Coordinates of C-alpha atoms and ligand atoms in Angstrom, one line a residue:
M22 CA -13.3 -49.1 2.8
V23 CA -15.5 -46.4 1.1
Q24 CA -18.7 -45.7 3.1
E25 CA -22.0 -45.4 1.1
P26 CA -23.4 -41.9 1.6
V27 CA -26.6 -41.8 3.7
S28 CA -29.6 -39.5 3.6
L29 CA -29.4 -36.8 6.3
W30 CA -33.1 -37.1 6.8
A31 CA -33.0 -40.8 7.7
Q32 CA -30.9 -40.1 10.7
T33 CA -31.5 -36.5 11.8
T34 CA -32.5 -36.0 15.5
D35 CA -33.2 -32.3 14.9
V36 CA -37.0 -32.6 15.4
D37 CA -37.3 -28.9 16.1
Y38 CA -35.7 -27.8 12.8
M39 CA -38.9 -26.3 11.3
R40 CA -39.7 -24.3 14.4
M41 CA -36.1 -23.0 14.8
E42 CA -36.2 -22.0 11.1
G43 CA -39.5 -20.1 11.7
R44 CA -41.1 -22.3 9.0
D45 CA -43.9 -23.6 11.4
A46 CA -45.4 -20.1 11.5
H47 CA -46.1 -20.1 7.7
P48 CA -49.7 -19.4 6.8
S49 CA -49.6 -22.2 4.2
Y50 CA -50.6 -24.6 7.0
C51 CA -53.8 -22.5 7.6
W52 CA -54.7 -22.4 4.0
V53 CA -54.8 -26.2 3.8
T54 CA -56.6 -26.6 7.1
R55 CA -59.2 -24.0 6.0
K56 CA -59.7 -25.8 2.7
L57 CA -60.2 -29.2 4.5
M58 CA -62.6 -27.6 7.0
E59 CA -64.7 -26.1 4.1
I60 CA -64.8 -29.5 2.3
Y61 CA -65.3 -31.8 5.3
G62 CA -67.0 -29.6 7.9
E63 CA -68.1 -31.9 10.7
K64 CA -67.5 -35.0 8.7
R65 CA -64.6 -37.2 9.8
V66 CA -61.7 -37.4 7.3
E67 CA -58.8 -39.9 7.0
I68 CA -55.5 -38.2 6.3
L69 CA -52.1 -39.5 5.4
D70 CA -49.3 -37.0 5.9
C71 CA -45.9 -37.8 4.3
G72 CA -42.6 -36.4 5.7
V73 CA -43.9 -35.3 9.1
M74 CA -40.7 -34.3 10.9
S75 CA -41.8 -32.8 14.2
G76 CA -45.5 -33.5 13.6
T77 CA -46.4 -29.8 13.2
T78 CA -49.0 -30.5 10.5
F79 CA -50.8 -32.9 12.9
A80 CA -50.7 -30.3 15.7
K81 CA -52.1 -27.6 13.4
L82 CA -55.0 -29.7 12.2
K83 CA -55.8 -30.6 15.7
E84 CA -55.7 -27.0 16.9
A85 CA -58.1 -26.0 14.1
G86 CA -60.7 -28.5 15.3
L87 CA -60.9 -30.7 12.2
D88 CA -62.4 -34.2 12.9
F89 CA -59.7 -36.4 11.5
D90 CA -58.0 -39.8 11.7
Y91 CA -54.3 -39.2 11.1
T92 CA -51.4 -41.3 9.9
G93 CA -48.0 -39.8 9.6
I94 CA -45.0 -41.3 7.9
D95 CA -41.3 -40.3 7.7
V96 CA -38.0 -42.0 6.8
G97 CA -36.4 -40.7 9.9
E98 CA -36.6 -43.2 12.8
P99 CA -35.8 -40.7 15.5
L100 CA -38.4 -38.3 14.1
V101 CA -41.1 -41.0 14.1
K102 CA -40.2 -42.0 17.6
S103 CA -40.4 -38.4 18.8
C104 CA -43.9 -38.0 17.1
R105 CA -45.1 -41.1 18.8
E106 CA -44.1 -39.8 22.2
R107 CA -45.5 -36.3 21.7
F108 CA -48.7 -37.3 19.9
P109 CA -49.7 -40.9 20.9
E110 CA -53.3 -40.3 19.8
A111 CA -52.2 -40.5 16.1
R112 CA -50.5 -43.3 14.1
W113 CA -46.9 -42.8 13.1
E114 CA -44.9 -45.1 10.8
Q115 CA -41.3 -45.2 9.6
M116 CA -41.8 -45.4 5.8
N117 CA -40.5 -44.1 2.5
V118 CA -42.9 -42.0 0.4
L119 CA -41.4 -43.7 -2.6
D120 CA -42.8 -47.0 -1.5
L121 CA -45.9 -46.6 0.6
S122 CA -47.1 -49.9 2.2
F123 CA -50.8 -48.9 2.0
S124 CA -53.3 -50.4 -0.4
G125 CA -54.8 -48.1 -3.1
D126 CA -57.5 -45.7 -2.1
S127 CA -56.8 -45.9 1.7
F128 CA -57.1 -42.2 2.7
D129 CA -59.5 -39.4 1.8
V130 CA -56.6 -36.9 1.7
V131 CA -52.8 -37.4 1.2
N132 CA -50.7 -34.4 2.2
C133 CA -47.1 -33.6 1.9
R134 CA -45.4 -30.4 2.8
H135 CA -41.8 -29.3 2.1
L136 CA -41.0 -32.9 1.1
L137 CA -40.7 -33.2 -2.7
E138 CA -37.8 -30.8 -2.9
H139 CA -35.8 -33.3 -0.7
L140 CA -36.3 -36.3 -3.0
P141 CA -34.0 -37.1 -5.9
Y142 CA -37.1 -36.4 -8.1
Y143 CA -40.9 -36.1 -7.5
E144 CA -42.5 -38.5 -9.9
T145 CA -42.5 -41.8 -7.9
A146 CA -43.7 -40.0 -4.8
V147 CA -46.5 -38.2 -6.6
R148 CA -47.7 -41.4 -8.2
E149 CA -47.6 -43.2 -4.8
M150 CA -49.5 -40.4 -3.1
F151 CA -52.2 -40.5 -5.7
R152 CA -52.4 -44.3 -5.6
V153 CA -53.2 -44.4 -1.8
A154 CA -55.5 -41.3 -2.0
R155 CA -59.3 -41.7 -2.5
R156 CA -60.1 -38.0 -3.2
Y157 CA -57.5 -35.3 -2.6
V158 CA -53.7 -34.9 -2.8
V159 CA -52.1 -31.8 -1.4
V160 CA -48.5 -30.8 -2.2
C161 CA -46.9 -27.8 -0.6
F162 CA -43.5 -26.6 -1.8
F163 CA -41.1 -24.2 -0.1
Q164 CA -39.4 -23.8 -3.5
A165 CA -42.2 -23.0 -5.9
P166 CA -41.6 -24.8 -9.2
R167 CA -40.0 -22.4 -11.7
D168 CA -37.7 -22.7 -14.7
P169 CA -35.0 -23.6 -15.0
E170 CA -35.2 -26.8 -13.0
V171 CA -32.4 -27.2 -10.5
L172 CA -31.5 -30.7 -9.1
L173 CA -29.0 -30.1 -6.3
R174 CA -27.6 -32.7 -4.0
R175 CA -25.6 -31.3 -1.1
D176 CA -23.2 -33.5 0.8
T177 CA -22.7 -32.7 4.5
A178 CA -20.9 -34.4 7.3
G179 CA -24.2 -35.8 8.5
G180 CA -25.3 -37.2 5.1
Y181 CA -26.6 -35.9 1.8
I182 CA -29.7 -33.8 1.2
W183 CA -31.5 -32.9 -2.0
L184 CA -32.6 -29.3 -2.4
N185 CA -34.4 -29.3 -5.7
R186 CA -36.5 -26.7 -7.6
Y187 CA -38.6 -28.3 -10.2
S188 CA -39.8 -27.1 -13.6
P189 CA -43.6 -26.3 -13.4
G190 CA -44.4 -27.7 -16.9
P191 CA -43.7 -31.4 -16.5
F192 CA -44.8 -31.3 -12.8
E193 CA -48.2 -29.8 -13.7
H194 CA -48.5 -32.1 -16.6
L195 CA -48.2 -35.1 -14.2
L196 CA -50.8 -33.6 -11.9
G197 CA -53.1 -33.1 -14.9
E198 CA -52.7 -36.8 -15.8
L199 CA -53.7 -37.9 -12.3
S200 CA -56.2 -35.2 -11.3
S201 CA -59.6 -34.2 -12.6
A202 CA -58.7 -30.7 -11.4
F203 CA -56.1 -28.9 -9.4
E204 CA -55.8 -25.5 -7.7
C205 CA -52.5 -23.8 -7.4
V206 CA -51.9 -21.0 -4.9
D207 CA -48.8 -19.1 -3.8
I208 CA -48.8 -18.0 -0.1
A209 CA -46.3 -15.5 1.1
H210 CA -44.8 -15.1 4.6
G211 CA -42.2 -12.4 4.4
R212 CA -39.8 -13.5 1.7
R213 CA -40.9 -17.1 2.0
V214 CA -43.4 -18.0 -0.7
D215 CA -45.0 -21.5 -0.4
R216 CA -46.8 -23.0 -3.4
I217 CA -49.7 -25.3 -2.7
Y218 CA -51.2 -27.7 -5.3
F219 CA -54.6 -28.9 -4.1
C220 CA -55.5 -31.8 -6.4
T221 CA -58.8 -33.8 -6.9
K222 CA -57.9 -37.3 -7.9
K223 CA -59.4 -38.6 -11.2
P224 CA -62.1 -41.1 -10.3
Ligands
LIG19 C1 -38.4 -30.1 5.5 S1 -39.1 -31.4 6.4 C2 -40.8 -31.0 6.4 C3 -41.5 -31.4 7.6 C4 -43.1 -31.2 7.7 N1 -43.8 -31.7 6.5 C5 -43.4 -29.7 7.8 O1 -43.8 -29.1 6.8 O2 -43.2 -29.2 8.9 C6 -39.0 -32.8 5.3 C7 -39.3 -34.1 6.0 O3 -39.4 -35.1 5.0 C8 -38.8 -36.3 5.4 N2 -38.4 -37.1 4.3 C9 -37.4 -36.9 3.5 N3 -37.3 -37.9 2.5 C10 -38.4 -38.7 2.8 C11 -38.9 -39.9 2.1 N4 -38.2 -40.4 1.1 N5 -40.0 -40.5 2.6 C12 -40.6 -40.0 3.7 N6 -40.2 -38.9 4.4 C13 -39.1 -38.2 3.9 C14 -37.7 -35.8 6.3 O4 -37.2 -36.8 7.2 C15 -38.3 -34.6 7.0 O5 -38.9 -35.0 8.2

Protein backbone atom coordinates (compact mmCIF):
# COMPACT_ATOMS: atom_id res chain seq x y z
CA MET A 1 0.00 0.00 0.00
CA VAL A 2 1.31 3.48 -0.89
CA GLN A 3 1.56 5.76 2.19
CA GLU A 4 0.31 9.37 1.84
CA PRO A 5 3.22 11.76 2.50
CA VAL A 6 2.86 13.75 5.74
CA SER A 7 4.05 17.19 6.74
CA LEU A 8 7.30 17.12 8.68
CA TRP A 9 6.01 19.98 10.86
CA ALA A 10 2.91 18.10 11.96
CA GLN A 11 5.02 15.48 13.67
CA THR A 12 8.35 17.04 14.57
CA THR A 13 9.44 16.75 18.18
CA ASP A 14 12.48 18.94 17.56
CA VAL A 15 11.23 21.83 19.71
CA ASP A 16 14.68 23.37 19.98
CA TYR A 17 15.30 23.62 16.22
CA MET A 18 15.25 27.44 16.11
CA ARG A 19 17.72 27.76 19.00
CA MET A 20 20.08 25.12 17.61
CA GLU A 21 20.02 26.94 14.27
CA GLY A 22 20.85 30.22 16.05
CA ARG A 23 17.66 31.71 14.62
CA ASP A 24 16.26 32.68 18.03
CA ALA A 25 19.01 35.33 18.39
CA HIS A 26 17.83 37.24 15.32
CA PRO A 27 17.04 40.95 16.02
CA SER A 28 13.83 40.70 13.96
CA TYR A 29 12.14 39.59 17.20
CA CYS A 30 13.17 42.85 18.94
CA TRP A 31 12.00 44.99 16.03
CA VAL A 32 8.46 43.62 16.34
CA THR A 33 8.46 43.82 20.14
CA ARG A 34 9.70 47.43 20.05
CA LYS A 35 7.03 48.37 17.55
CA LEU A 36 4.29 46.83 19.71
CA MET A 37 5.68 48.58 22.80
CA GLU A 38 5.59 51.91 20.91
CA ILE A 39 1.99 51.37 19.82
CA TYR A 40 0.52 49.83 22.96
CA GLY A 41 2.74 51.21 25.75
CA GLU A 42 1.09 50.17 29.01
CA LYS A 43 -2.14 49.13 27.30
CA ARG A 44 -2.97 45.42 27.26
CA VAL A 45 -2.85 43.82 23.80
CA GLU A 46 -4.37 40.54 22.57
CA ILE A 47 -1.98 38.65 20.32
CA LEU A 48 -2.41 35.57 18.14
CA ASP A 49 0.86 33.98 17.08
CA CYS A 50 0.76 31.42 14.24
CA GLY A 51 3.38 28.67 13.89
CA VAL A 52 4.90 28.91 17.35
CA MET A 53 7.30 25.96 17.43
CA SER A 54 9.23 26.32 20.72
CA GLY A 55 7.33 29.40 21.95
CA THR A 56 10.30 31.74 21.47
CA THR A 57 8.11 34.65 20.33
CA PHE A 58 6.05 34.36 23.51
CA ALA A 59 9.22 34.25 25.65
CA LYS A 60 10.67 37.33 23.90
CA LEU A 61 7.46 39.37 24.31
CA LYS A 62 7.33 38.45 27.99
CA GLU A 63 11.00 39.30 28.51
CA ALA A 64 10.40 42.74 26.96
CA GLY A 65 7.67 43.53 29.50
CA LEU A 66 4.76 43.94 27.08
CA ASP A 67 1.35 43.65 28.77
CA PHE A 68 -0.28 41.02 26.56
CA ASP A 69 -2.76 38.23 26.36
CA TYR A 70 -1.25 35.53 24.15
CA THR A 71 -2.67 32.68 22.08
CA GLY A 72 -0.25 30.51 20.11
CA ILE A 73 -1.20 27.96 17.46
CA ASP A 74 0.78 25.33 15.59
CA VAL A 75 0.03 22.22 13.50
CA GLY A 76 2.56 20.18 15.48
CA GLU A 77 0.92 18.38 18.39
CA PRO A 78 4.25 17.67 20.18
CA LEU A 79 5.18 21.34 19.78
CA VAL A 80 1.91 22.57 21.29
CA LYS A 81 2.23 20.10 24.15
CA SER A 82 5.76 21.28 24.89
CA CYS A 83 4.69 24.97 24.83
CA ARG A 84 1.82 24.20 27.23
CA GLU A 85 4.27 22.57 29.65
CA ARG A 86 6.87 25.34 29.40
CA PHE A 87 4.53 28.33 29.39
CA PRO A 88 1.27 27.36 31.12
CA GLU A 89 0.36 31.04 31.57
CA ALA A 90 -0.43 31.37 27.83
CA ARG A 91 -3.04 29.64 25.64
CA TRP A 92 -1.73 27.07 23.13
CA GLU A 93 -3.86 25.33 20.49
CA GLN A 94 -3.15 22.75 17.82
CA MET A 95 -4.53 24.44 14.72
CA ASN A 96 -3.80 25.06 11.06
CA VAL A 97 -3.21 28.69 10.01
CA LEU A 98 -5.09 27.85 6.79
CA ASP A 99 -8.29 27.29 8.79
CA LEU A 100 -8.30 29.29 12.04
CA SER A 101 -11.17 28.46 14.37
CA PHE A 102 -11.52 32.03 15.70
CA SER A 103 -14.24 34.50 14.79
CA GLY A 104 -13.41 37.60 12.79
CA ASP A 105 -11.69 40.50 14.58
CA SER A 106 -10.69 38.39 17.60
CA PHE A 107 -7.14 39.72 18.21
CA ASP A 108 -5.52 43.16 18.19
CA VAL A 109 -2.41 41.72 16.54
CA VAL A 110 -1.85 38.55 14.53
CA ASN A 111 1.78 37.57 14.10
CA CYS A 112 3.58 34.92 12.11
CA ARG A 113 7.30 34.42 11.90
CA HIS A 114 9.13 32.09 9.52
CA LEU A 115 5.87 30.35 8.66
CA LEU A 116 4.62 31.36 5.21
CA GLU A 117 7.69 29.89 3.49
CA HIS A 118 6.63 26.49 4.86
CA LEU A 119 3.12 26.53 3.37
CA PRO A 120 2.24 25.33 -0.13
CA TYR A 121 1.36 29.00 -0.79
CA TYR A 122 0.66 32.11 1.30
CA GLU A 123 -2.70 33.48 0.19
CA THR A 124 -5.12 31.44 2.35
CA ALA A 125 -2.99 31.98 5.47
CA VAL A 126 -2.68 35.73 4.90
CA ARG A 127 -6.43 36.09 4.37
CA GLU A 128 -7.12 34.02 7.51
CA MET A 129 -4.75 36.14 9.61
CA PHE A 130 -6.35 39.37 8.40
CA ARG A 131 -9.83 37.95 9.07
CA VAL A 132 -9.12 37.25 12.75
CA ALA A 133 -7.07 40.46 13.28
CA ARG A 134 -8.70 43.64 14.54
CA ARG A 135 -5.82 46.03 13.82
CA TYR A 136 -2.36 44.68 12.86
CA VAL A 137 -0.93 41.70 10.99
CA VAL A 138 2.80 41.08 11.21
CA VAL A 139 4.58 38.75 8.81
CA CYS A 140 8.26 37.96 9.19
CA PHE A 141 10.08 36.01 6.46
CA PHE A 142 13.47 34.31 6.66
CA GLN A 143 13.43 34.19 2.85
CA ALA A 144 12.69 37.78 1.88
CA PRO A 145 10.35 37.82 -1.13
CA ARG A 146 12.35 38.25 -4.33
CA ASP A 147 11.94 37.33 -7.98
CA PRO A 148 11.88 34.73 -9.35
CA GLU A 149 9.38 32.96 -7.12
CA VAL A 150 10.55 29.49 -6.09
CA LEU A 151 8.08 26.92 -4.79
CA LEU A 152 10.10 24.03 -3.49
CA ARG A 153 8.78 20.97 -1.69
CA ARG A 154 11.46 18.79 -0.18
CA ASP A 155 10.65 15.19 0.74
CA THR A 156 12.57 13.77 3.69
CA ALA A 157 12.37 10.51 5.63
CA GLY A 158 10.32 12.32 8.31
CA GLY A 159 7.84 13.91 5.87
CA TYR A 160 7.67 16.75 3.36
CA ILE A 161 8.55 20.38 3.98
CA TRP A 162 7.92 23.45 1.80
CA LEU A 163 10.78 25.95 1.50
CA ASN A 164 9.31 28.68 -0.68
CA ARG A 165 10.55 32.08 -1.71
CA TYR A 166 7.74 34.26 -2.96
CA SER A 167 7.62 36.93 -5.59
CA PRO A 168 7.19 40.33 -3.86
CA GLY A 169 4.79 41.82 -6.45
CA PRO A 170 1.71 39.59 -5.95
CA PHE A 171 2.43 39.25 -2.21
CA GLU A 172 2.52 43.02 -1.67
CA HIS A 173 -0.50 43.44 -3.93
CA LEU A 174 -2.45 41.13 -1.57
CA LEU A 175 -1.24 43.10 1.46
CA GLY A 176 -2.31 46.29 -0.29
CA GLU A 177 -5.79 44.85 -0.80
CA LEU A 178 -6.15 43.96 2.90
CA SER A 179 -4.22 46.81 4.59
CA SER A 180 -4.69 50.55 4.79
CA ALA A 181 -0.88 50.76 5.04
CA PHE A 182 2.09 48.47 5.51
CA GLU A 183 5.70 48.99 6.47
CA CYS A 184 8.39 46.73 5.06
CA VAL A 185 11.81 46.42 6.72
CA ASP A 186 14.81 44.15 6.20
CA ILE A 187 16.78 43.23 9.30
CA ALA A 188 20.19 41.60 9.00
CA HIS A 189 21.89 39.29 11.43
CA GLY A 190 25.13 38.22 9.79
CA ARG A 191 24.12 36.72 6.47
CA ARG A 192 20.55 36.09 7.60
CA VAL A 193 18.23 38.86 6.48
CA ASP A 194 14.67 38.69 7.79
CA ARG A 195 11.96 40.73 6.11
CA ILE A 196 9.11 42.09 8.20
CA TYR A 197 5.80 43.39 6.86
CA PHE A 198 3.96 45.32 9.57
CA CYS A 199 0.42 45.81 8.24
CA THR A 200 -2.49 47.93 9.46
CA LYS A 201 -5.73 46.20 8.56
CA LYS A 202 -8.25 48.13 6.47
CA PRO A 203 -11.16 49.19 8.70
C1 LIG B 1 10.40 27.59 11.15
S1 LIG B 1 9.24 27.37 12.45
C2 LIG B 1 9.07 29.01 13.09
C3 LIG B 1 8.79 29.01 14.59
C4 LIG B 1 8.58 30.38 15.27
N1 LIG B 1 7.57 31.18 14.63
C5 LIG B 1 9.86 31.15 15.36
O1 LIG B 1 10.07 32.09 14.58
O2 LIG B 1 10.69 30.82 16.22
C6 LIG B 1 7.72 27.14 11.57
C7 LIG B 1 6.57 26.71 12.46
O3 LIG B 1 5.36 26.76 11.74
C8 LIG B 1 4.58 25.61 12.04
N2 LIG B 1 3.65 25.34 10.92
C9 LIG B 1 3.93 24.82 9.71
N3 LIG B 1 2.82 24.75 8.95
C10 LIG B 1 1.80 25.24 9.71
C11 LIG B 1 0.41 25.44 9.48
N4 LIG B 1 -0.16 25.10 8.34
N5 LIG B 1 -0.34 25.98 10.49
C12 LIG B 1 0.24 26.33 11.67
N6 LIG B 1 1.56 26.14 11.95
C13 LIG B 1 2.33 25.62 10.97
C14 LIG B 1 5.61 24.51 12.23
O4 LIG B 1 5.11 23.41 12.93
C15 LIG B 1 6.70 25.26 12.96
O5 LIG B 1 6.52 25.22 14.34
